Amino acid sequence: MSLELVMKFSLVLNRVMWGAVTLSWCHVGIALLPQVLWLWVLQINLRLILVSGKTKEFLFSPNDSAADIAKHVYDNWPMDWEEEQVSSPNILRLIYQGRFLHGNVTLGALKLPFGKTTVMHLVARETLPEPNSQGQRNREKTGESNCCVIL
């Protein structure tokens, strides 16, 4: 058996149920190993918390959107979350830093750190709440108020 044959392997990362990472050996050129490891390093670890307090960790790409995450979680619903099973991925919503994430927001756009665990809440909700009007949001930032001051 040649050294080249022995050296032909790569690391294959798969998203499997519960977001676990499966490592397996294949007969693929060793030249691919740095790229595969680089892809693994660029994964974002999300710890999702349900209203019940149950948690699970999943690995995602920075290019994954909130809608992609909801679909992946729905398709790979953990067995110990069975009581909280929802009827459709379309009603799953992510909350990050107290704000609902719209379906097209990617993890990369949130500038989440690689190699660290980010916590988000996962809730079932048909629609997202309406955002505050721009005027109200600006008043909150500047501290202005529409009330009177009596001296």
CSV table of N, CA, C and O in Angstrom, one decimal, residues 37-139:
chain,number,residue,atom,x,y,z
A,37,LEU,N,-11.6,21.6,6.3
A,37,LEU,CA,-11.4,22.1,7.7
A,37,LEU,C,-11.8,23.6,7.8
A,37,LEU,O,-12.4,24.1,8.8
A,38,TRP,N,-11.5,24.4,6.7
A,38,TRP,CA,-11.8,25.8,6.7
A,38,TRP,C,-13.3,26.0,6.8
A,38,TRP,O,-13.8,26.8,7.5
A,39,LEU,N,-14.1,25.2,6.0
A,39,LEU,CA,-15.5,25.3,6.1
A,39,LEU,C,-16.0,24.9,7.5
A,39,LEU,O,-17.0,25.6,8.0
A,40,TRP,N,-15.4,24.0,8.2
A,40,TRP,CA,-15.8,23.6,9.5
A,40,TRP,C,-15.5,24.8,10.5
A,40,TRP,O,-16.3,25.1,11.3
A,41,VAL,N,-14.4,25.4,10.3
A,41,VAL,CA,-14.0,26.6,11.2
A,41,VAL,C,-15.0,27.7,11.0
A,41,VAL,O,-15.3,28.4,12.0
A,42,LEU,N,-15.6,27.9,9.8
A,42,LEU,CA,-16.5,29.0,9.5
A,42,LEU,C,-17.9,28.7,9.9
A,42,LEU,O,-18.9,29.4,9.5
A,43,GLN,N,-18.2,27.6,10.7
A,43,GLN,CA,-19.5,27.3,11.2
A,43,GLN,C,-19.9,28.1,12.4
A,43,GLN,O,-19.0,28.5,13.2
A,44,ILE,N,-21.1,28.4,12.5
A,44,ILE,CA,-21.6,29.2,13.7
A,44,ILE,C,-22.5,28.2,14.5
A,44,ILE,O,-23.4,27.5,14.0
A,45,ASN,N,-22.1,28.1,15.8
A,45,ASN,CA,-22.8,27.2,16.7
A,45,ASN,C,-24.0,28.0,17.4
A,45,ASN,O,-23.7,29.0,18.0
A,46,LEU,N,-25.2,27.5,17.1
A,46,LEU,CA,-26.4,28.1,17.7
A,46,LEU,C,-27.0,27.2,18.8
A,46,LEU,O,-27.2,26.1,18.5
A,47,ARG,N,-27.2,27.8,20.0
A,47,ARG,CA,-27.9,27.1,21.0
A,47,ARG,C,-29.3,27.7,21.0
A,47,ARG,O,-29.5,28.8,21.3
A,48,LEU,N,-30.3,26.8,20.6
A,48,LEU,CA,-31.7,27.3,20.5
A,48,LEU,C,-32.4,26.9,21.8
A,48,LEU,O,-32.3,25.7,22.2
A,49,ILE,N,-33.2,27.8,22.3
A,49,ILE,CA,-33.9,27.6,23.5
A,49,ILE,C,-35.4,27.7,23.2
A,49,ILE,O,-35.9,28.7,22.6
A,50,LEU,N,-36.2,26.7,23.6
A,50,LEU,CA,-37.6,26.8,23.5
A,50,LEU,C,-38.3,27.5,24.7
A,50,LEU,O,-37.6,27.7,25.7
A,51,VAL,N,-39.5,27.8,24.6
A,51,VAL,CA,-40.2,28.5,25.7
A,51,VAL,C,-40.2,27.6,26.9
A,51,VAL,O,-40.2,28.0,28.1
A,52,SER,N,-40.2,26.3,26.7
A,52,SER,CA,-40.2,25.3,27.8
A,52,SER,C,-38.9,25.2,28.5
A,52,SER,O,-38.8,24.6,29.6
A,53,GLY,N,-37.9,25.9,27.9
A,53,GLY,CA,-36.5,25.8,28.5
A,53,GLY,C,-35.6,24.8,27.9
A,53,GLY,O,-34.4,24.8,28.2
A,54,LYS,N,-36.2,23.9,27.1
A,54,LYS,CA,-35.3,22.9,26.5
A,54,LYS,C,-34.4,23.5,25.5
A,54,LYS,O,-34.8,24.5,24.8
A,55,THR,N,-33.2,23.0,25.4
A,55,THR,CA,-32.2,23.6,24.5
A,55,THR,C,-31.5,22.5,23.6
A,55,THR,O,-31.5,21.3,24.0
A,56,LYS,N,-31.0,22.9,22.4
A,56,LYS,CA,-30.2,22.0,21.6
A,56,LYS,C,-29.3,22.9,20.8
A,56,LYS,O,-29.6,24.1,20.6
A,57,GLU,N,-28.1,22.4,20.5
A,57,GLU,CA,-27.1,23.1,19.7
A,57,GLU,C,-27.1,22.6,18.3
A,57,GLU,O,-27.2,21.4,18.0
A,58,PHE,N,-27.0,23.5,17.3
A,58,PHE,CA,-26.9,23.2,15.9
A,58,PHE,C,-25.8,24.0,15.3
A,58,PHE,O,-25.4,25.1,15.8
A,59,LEU,N,-25.2,23.5,14.2
A,59,LEU,CA,-24.1,24.2,13.5
A,59,LEU,C,-24.7,24.7,12.2
A,59,LEU,O,-25.4,24.0,11.5
A,60,PHE,N,-24.4,26.0,11.9
A,60,PHE,CA,-24.9,26.6,10.6
A,60,PHE,C,-23.8,27.4,10.0
A,60,PHE,O,-22.8,27.8,10.6
A,61,SER,N,-24.0,27.7,8.7
A,61,SER,CA,-23.1,28.5,7.9
A,61,SER,C,-23.5,29.9,8.1
A,61,SER,O,-24.7,30.3,8.3
A,62,PRO,N,-22.6,30.9,7.9
A,62,PRO,CA,-22.9,32.3,8.0
A,62,PRO,C,-23.9,32.7,6.9
A,62,PRO,O,-24.6,33.7,7.0
A,63,ASN,N,-24.0,31.9,5.8
A,63,ASN,CA,-25.0,32.2,4.7
A,63,ASN,C,-26.4,31.7,5.0
A,63,ASN,O,-27.3,32.0,4.2
A,64,ASP,N,-26.5,31.0,6.1
A,64,ASP,CA,-27.9,30.5,6.4
A,64,ASP,C,-28.8,31.6,6.9
A,64,ASP,O,-28.3,32.4,7.8
A,65,SER,N,-30.0,31.6,6.4
A,65,SER,CA,-30.9,32.7,6.9
A,65,SER,C,-31.8,32.1,8.0
A,65,SER,O,-31.8,30.9,8.3
A,66,ALA,N,-32.5,33.0,8.6
A,66,ALA,CA,-33.5,32.6,9.7
A,66,ALA,C,-34.4,31.6,9.2
A,66,ALA,O,-34.8,30.6,9.8
A,67,ALA,N,-34.9,31.7,7.9
A,67,ALA,CA,-35.8,30.8,7.3
A,67,ALA,C,-35.1,29.4,7.1
A,67,ALA,O,-35.8,28.4,7.3
A,68,ASP,N,-33.9,29.4,6.7
A,68,ASP,CA,-33.1,28.2,6.5
A,68,ASP,C,-33.0,27.4,7.8
A,68,ASP,O,-33.1,26.2,7.9
A,69,ILE,N,-32.7,28.2,8.9
A,69,ILE,CA,-32.5,27.6,10.2
A,69,ILE,C,-33.8,27.0,10.7
A,69,ILE,O,-33.8,25.8,11.1
A,70,ALA,N,-34.9,27.7,10.5
A,70,ALA,CA,-36.2,27.2,10.9
A,70,ALA,C,-36.5,25.9,10.2
A,70,ALA,O,-37.0,24.9,10.8
A,71,LYS,N,-36.3,25.9,8.9
A,71,LYS,CA,-36.5,24.7,8.1
A,71,LYS,C,-35.7,23.5,8.5
A,71,LYS,O,-36.1,22.4,8.7
A,72,HIS,N,-34.4,23.8,8.8
A,72,HIS,CA,-33.4,22.7,9.2
A,72,HIS,C,-33.9,22.2,10.6
A,72,HIS,O,-33.9,20.9,10.7
A,73,VAL,N,-34.2,23.0,11.5
A,73,VAL,CA,-34.6,22.6,12.8
A,73,VAL,C,-35.9,21.8,12.7
A,73,VAL,O,-36.1,20.7,13.3
A,74,TYR,N,-36.9,22.2,11.9
A,74,TYR,CA,-38.1,21.5,11.7
A,74,TYR,C,-37.9,20.1,11.1
A,74,TYR,O,-38.5,19.1,11.6
A,75,ASP,N,-37.0,20.1,10.1
A,75,ASP,CA,-36.7,18.8,9.4
A,75,ASP,C,-35.9,17.8,10.3
A,75,ASP,O,-36.0,16.6,10.1
A,76,ASN,N,-35.2,18.4,11.3
A,76,ASN,CA,-34.4,17.6,12.2
A,76,ASN,C,-34.8,17.8,13.7
A,76,ASN,O,-34.0,17.9,14.5
A,77,TRP,N,-36.2,17.8,13.9
A,77,TRP,CA,-36.7,18.1,15.2
A,77,TRP,C,-36.2,17.1,16.2
A,77,TRP,O,-36.4,15.9,16.0
A,78,PRO,N,-35.6,17.6,17.3
A,78,PRO,CA,-35.0,16.7,18.3
A,78,PRO,C,-36.1,15.8,19.0
A,78,PRO,O,-37.2,16.3,19.2
A,79,MET,N,-35.8,14.6,19.3
A,79,MET,CA,-36.7,13.7,19.9
A,79,MET,C,-37.2,14.2,21.3
A,79,MET,O,-38.4,14.0,21.6
A,80,ASP,N,-36.3,14.8,22.0
A,80,ASP,CA,-36.7,15.3,23.3
A,80,ASP,C,-37.5,16.6,23.3
A,80,ASP,O,-37.9,17.2,24.3
A,81,TRP,N,-37.8,17.1,22.1
A,81,TRP,CA,-38.6,18.3,21.9
A,81,TRP,C,-40.0,17.9,21.4
A,81,TRP,O,-40.8,18.7,20.9
A,82,GLU,N,-40.3,16.6,21.4
A,82,GLU,CA,-41.5,16.1,20.8
A,82,GLU,C,-42.8,16.8,21.2
A,82,GLU,O,-43.6,17.0,20.4
A,83,GLU,N,-42.8,17.1,22.5
A,83,GLU,CA,-44.0,17.8,23.0
A,83,GLU,C,-44.3,19.1,22.4
A,83,GLU,O,-45.4,19.6,22.4
A,84,GLU,N,-43.2,19.8,21.9
A,84,GLU,CA,-43.3,21.1,21.4
A,84,GLU,C,-43.3,21.1,19.8
A,84,GLU,O,-43.2,22.2,19.2
A,85,GLN,N,-43.5,19.9,19.2
A,85,GLN,CA,-43.5,19.8,17.7
A,85,GLN,C,-44.5,20.8,17.1
A,85,GLN,O,-45.6,20.9,17.6
A,86,VAL,N,-44.1,21.5,16.1
A,86,VAL,CA,-45.0,22.4,15.4
A,86,VAL,C,-45.4,21.8,14.0
A,86,VAL,O,-44.8,20.8,13.6
A,87,SER,N,-46.5,22.4,13.4
A,87,SER,CA,-47.1,21.8,12.2
A,87,SER,C,-46.3,22.2,11.0
A,87,SER,O,-46.5,21.6,9.9
A,88,SER,N,-45.5,23.3,11.0
A,88,SER,CA,-44.9,23.8,9.8
A,88,SER,C,-43.6,24.6,10.2
A,88,SER,O,-43.6,25.3,11.2
A,89,PRO,N,-42.6,24.6,9.4
A,89,PRO,CA,-41.4,25.4,9.7
A,89,PRO,C,-41.7,26.9,9.5
A,89,PRO,O,-41.0,27.7,10.0
A,90,ASN,N,-42.8,27.2,8.8
A,90,ASN,CA,-43.1,28.6,8.5
A,90,ASN,C,-43.6,29.4,9.8
A,90,ASN,O,-43.6,30.6,9.7
A,91,ILE,N,-43.9,28.7,10.8
A,91,ILE,CA,-44.3,29.4,12.0
A,91,ILE,C,-43.2,29.5,13.1
A,91,ILE,O,-43.4,30.1,14.1
A,92,LEU,N,-42.1,28.9,12.8
A,92,LEU,CA,-40.9,29.0,13.7
A,92,LEU,C,-40.2,30.3,13.5
A,92,LEU,O,-39.9,30.7,12.4
A,93,ARG,N,-40.0,31.0,14.6
A,93,ARG,CA,-39.4,32.3,14.6
A,93,ARG,C,-38.2,32.3,15.6
A,93,ARG,O,-38.2,31.7,16.7
A,94,LEU,N,-37.1,33.0,15.1
A,94,LEU,CA,-35.9,33.1,16.0
A,94,LEU,C,-35.9,34.5,16.6
A,94,LEU,O,-36.3,35.5,16.0
A,95,ILE,N,-35.5,34.5,17.9
A,95,ILE,CA,-35.4,35.8,18.6
A,95,ILE,C,-33.9,35.9,19.0
A,95,ILE,O,-33.4,35.0,19.6
A,96,TYR,N,-33.3,37.0,18.6
A,96,TYR,CA,-31.9,37.2,18.9
A,96,TYR,C,-31.8,38.6,19.5
A,96,TYR,O,-32.2,39.6,18.9
A,97,GLN,N,-31.2,38.7,20.7
A,97,GLN,CA,-31.1,40.0,21.5
A,97,GLN,C,-32.4,40.7,21.6
A,97,GLN,O,-32.5,41.9,21.4
A,98,GLY,N,-33.5,39.9,21.9
A,98,GLY,CA,-34.8,40.5,22.1
A,98,GLY,C,-35.6,40.9,20.9
A,98,GLY,O,-36.6,41.5,21.0
A,99,ARG,N,-35.0,40.6,19.7
A,99,ARG,CA,-35.7,41.0,18.4
A,99,ARG,C,-36.0,39.8,17.6
A,99,ARG,O,-35.2,38.9,17.4
A,100,PHE,N,-37.2,39.8,17.0
A,100,PHE,CA,-37.5,38.7,16.0
A,100,PHE,C,-36.7,38.9,14.8
A,100,PHE,O,-36.5,40.0,14.3
A,101,LEU,N,-36.2,37.8,14.3
A,101,LEU,CA,-35.4,37.8,13.0
A,101,LEU,C,-36.3,37.5,11.8
A,101,LEU,O,-37.1,36.6,11.9
A,102,HIS,N,-36.3,38.4,10.8
A,102,HIS,CA,-37.1,38.1,9.6
A,102,HIS,C,-36.4,37.0,8.8
A,102,HIS,O,-35.2,36.8,9.0
A,103,GLY,N,-37.2,36.3,8.0
A,103,GLY,CA,-36.7,35.1,7.4
A,103,GLY,C,-35.5,35.2,6.5
A,103,GLY,O,-34.7,34.3,6.3
A,104,ASN,N,-35.3,36.4,5.9
A,104,ASN,CA,-34.1,36.6,5.0
A,104,ASN,C,-32.9,37.1,5.7
A,104,ASN,O,-31.8,37.2,5.0
A,105,VAL,N,-32.9,37.3,7.0
A,105,VAL,CA,-31.7,37.7,7.7
A,105,VAL,C,-30.7,36.6,7.8
A,105,VAL,O,-31.1,35.5,8.3
A,106,THR,N,-29.5,36.7,7.4
A,106,THR,CA,-28.5,35.7,7.5
A,106,THR,C,-27.7,35.8,8.8
A,106,THR,O,-27.6,36.9,9.4
A,107,LEU,N,-27.1,34.7,9.2
A,107,LEU,CA,-26.2,34.7,10.4
A,107,LEU,C,-25.0,35.6,10.2
A,107,LEU,O,-24.6,36.3,11.1
A,108,GLY,N,-24.5,35.7,9.0
A,108,GLY,CA,-23.4,36.5,8.6
A,108,GLY,C,-23.7,38.0,8.8
A,108,GLY,O,-22.9,38.8,9.3
A,109,ALA,N,-24.9,38.4,8.4
A,109,ALA,CA,-25.4,39.8,8.6
A,109,ALA,C,-25.4,40.2,10.0
A,109,ALA,O,-25.2,41.4,10.4
A,110,LEU,N,-25.6,39.2,10.9
A,110,LEU,CA,-25.7,39.5,12.4
A,110,LEU,C,-24.3,39.6,13.0
A,110,LEU,O,-24.1,39.9,14.1
A,111,LYS,N,-23.3,39.3,12.2
A,111,LYS,CA,-21.9,39.3,12.6
A,111,LYS,C,-21.6,38.4,13.8
A,111,LYS,O,-21.0,38.8,14.8
A,112,LEU,N,-22.2,37.2,13.8
A,112,LEU,CA,-22.0,36.3,14.9
A,112,LEU,C,-20.6,35.7,14.9
A,112,LEU,O,-20.1,35.5,13.9
A,113,PRO,N,-20.1,35.5,16.1
A,113,PRO,CA,-18.7,35.0,16.1
A,113,PRO,C,-18.5,33.5,15.8
A,113,PRO,O,-19.4,32.7,16.1
A,114,PHE,N,-17.5,33.2,15.1
A,114,PHE,CA,-17.2,31.8,14.8
A,114,PHE,C,-16.5,31.2,16.0
A,114,PHE,O,-15.8,31.9,16.8
A,115,GLY,N,-16.7,29.9,16.2
A,115,GLY,CA,-16.1,29.2,17.3
A,115,GLY,C,-16.7,29.5,18.7
A,115,GLY,O,-16.2,28.9,19.7
A,116,LYS,N,-17.7,30.3,18.8
A,116,LYS,CA,-18.4,30.5,20.1
A,116,LYS,C,-19.8,30.2,19.9
A,116,LYS,O,-20.4,30.2,18.8
A,117,THR,N,-20.5,29.9,21.0
A,117,THR,CA,-21.9,29.5,21.0
A,117,THR,C,-22.7,30.8,21.1
A,117,THR,O,-22.5,31.6,22.0
A,118,THR,N,-23.7,31.0,20.2
A,118,THR,CA,-24.6,32.1,20.2
A,118,THR,C,-26.0,31.5,20.6
A,118,THR,O,-26.4,30.5,20.1
A,119,VAL,N,-26.6,32.2,21.6
A,119,VAL,CA,-27.9,31.7,22.1
A,119,VAL,C,-29.0,32.5,21.4
A,119,VAL,O,-29.0,33.7,21.3
A,120,MET,N,-30.0,31.8,20.9
A,120,MET,CA,-31.3,32.4,20.3
A,120,MET,C,-32.5,31.6,20.9
A,120,MET,O,-32.4,30.4,21.2
A,121,HIS,N,-33.6,32.3,20.9
A,121,HIS,CA,-34.8,31.6,21.3
A,121,HIS,C,-35.6,31.2,20.0
A,121,HIS,O,-35.5,31.9,19.0
A,122,LEU,N,-36.2,30.1,20.1
A,122,LEU,CA,-37.0,29.6,19.0
A,122,LEU,C,-38.5,29.5,19.5
A,122,LEU,O,-38.8,28.8,20.5
A,123,VAL,N,-39.4,30.2,18.8
A,123,VAL,CA,-40.8,30.2,19.3
A,123,VAL,C,-41.7,29.9,18.1
A,123,VAL,O,-41.3,30.1,16.9
A,124,ALA,N,-42.9,29.4,18.3
A,124,ALA,CA,-43.9,29.2,17.3
A,124,ALA,C,-44.8,30.4,17.3
A,124,ALA,O,-45.4,30.8,18.3
A,125,ARG,N,-44.8,31.1,16.2
A,125,ARG,CA,-45.7,32.3,16.0
A,125,ARG,C,-46.0,32.5,14.6
A,125,ARG,O,-45.2,32.5,13.7
A,126,GLU,N,-47.3,32.7,14.3
A,126,GLU,CA,-47.8,32.8,12.9
A,126,GLU,C,-47.2,34.0,12.2
A,126,GLU,O,-46.8,33.9,11.1
A,127,THR,N,-47.3,35.2,12.9
A,127,THR,CA,-46.8,36.4,12.2
A,127,THR,C,-45.8,37.1,13.1
A,127,THR,O,-45.8,36.9,14.4
A,128,LEU,N,-45.0,37.9,12.5
A,128,LEU,CA,-44.1,38.8,13.3
A,128,LEU,C,-44.8,40.0,13.8
A,128,LEU,O,-45.7,40.5,13.1
A,129,PRO,N,-44.4,40.5,14.9
A,129,PRO,CA,-45.0,41.8,15.4
A,129,PRO,C,-44.7,42.9,14.5
A,129,PRO,O,-43.6,42.9,13.8
A,130,GLU,N,-45.5,43.9,14.4
A,130,GLU,CA,-45.2,45.1,13.5
A,130,GLU,C,-44.1,45.9,14.2
A,130,GLU,O,-44.1,46.1,15.4
A,131,PRO,N,-43.2,46.4,13.4
A,131,PRO,CA,-42.1,47.2,14.0
A,131,PRO,C,-42.7,48.6,14.4
A,131,PRO,O,-43.7,49.0,13.8
A,132,ASN,N,-42.1,49.2,15.3
A,132,ASN,CA,-42.5,50.6,15.8
A,132,ASN,C,-42.4,51.5,14.6
A,132,ASN,O,-41.5,51.3,13.7
A,133,SER,N,-43.2,52.6,14.6
A,133,SER,CA,-43.0,53.6,13.5
A,133,SER,C,-41.7,54.2,13.7
A,133,SER,O,-41.1,54.3,14.7
A,134,GLN,N,-41.1,54.7,12.6
A,134,GLN,CA,-39.8,55.3,12.6
A,134,GLN,C,-39.7,56.5,13.6
A,134,GLN,O,-38.7,56.7,14.3
A,135,GLY,N,-40.8,57.3,13.6
A,135,GLY,CA,-40.8,58.4,14.5
A,135,GLY,C,-40.7,58.0,16.0
A,135,GLY,O,-39.9,58.6,16.8
A,136,GLN,N,-41.4,57.0,16.4
A,136,GLN,CA,-41.4,56.5,17.7
A,136,GLN,C,-40.0,56.0,18.1
A,136,GLN,O,-39.4,56.2,19.1
A,137,ARG,N,-39.4,55.3,17.1
A,137,ARG,CA,-38.1,54.7,17.3
A,137,ARG,C,-37.0,55.8,17.5
A,137,ARG,O,-36.2,55.7,18.4
A,138,ASN,N,-37.1,56.9,16.7
A,138,ASN,CA,-36.2,58.0,16.9
A,138,ASN,C,-36.4,58.7,18.2
A,138,ASN,O,-35.4,59.1,18.8
A,139,ARG,N,-37.6,58.9,18.6
A,139,ARG,CA,-37.8,59.5,19.9
A,139,ARG,C,-37.2,58.7,21.1
A,139,ARG,O,-36.7,59.3,22.0
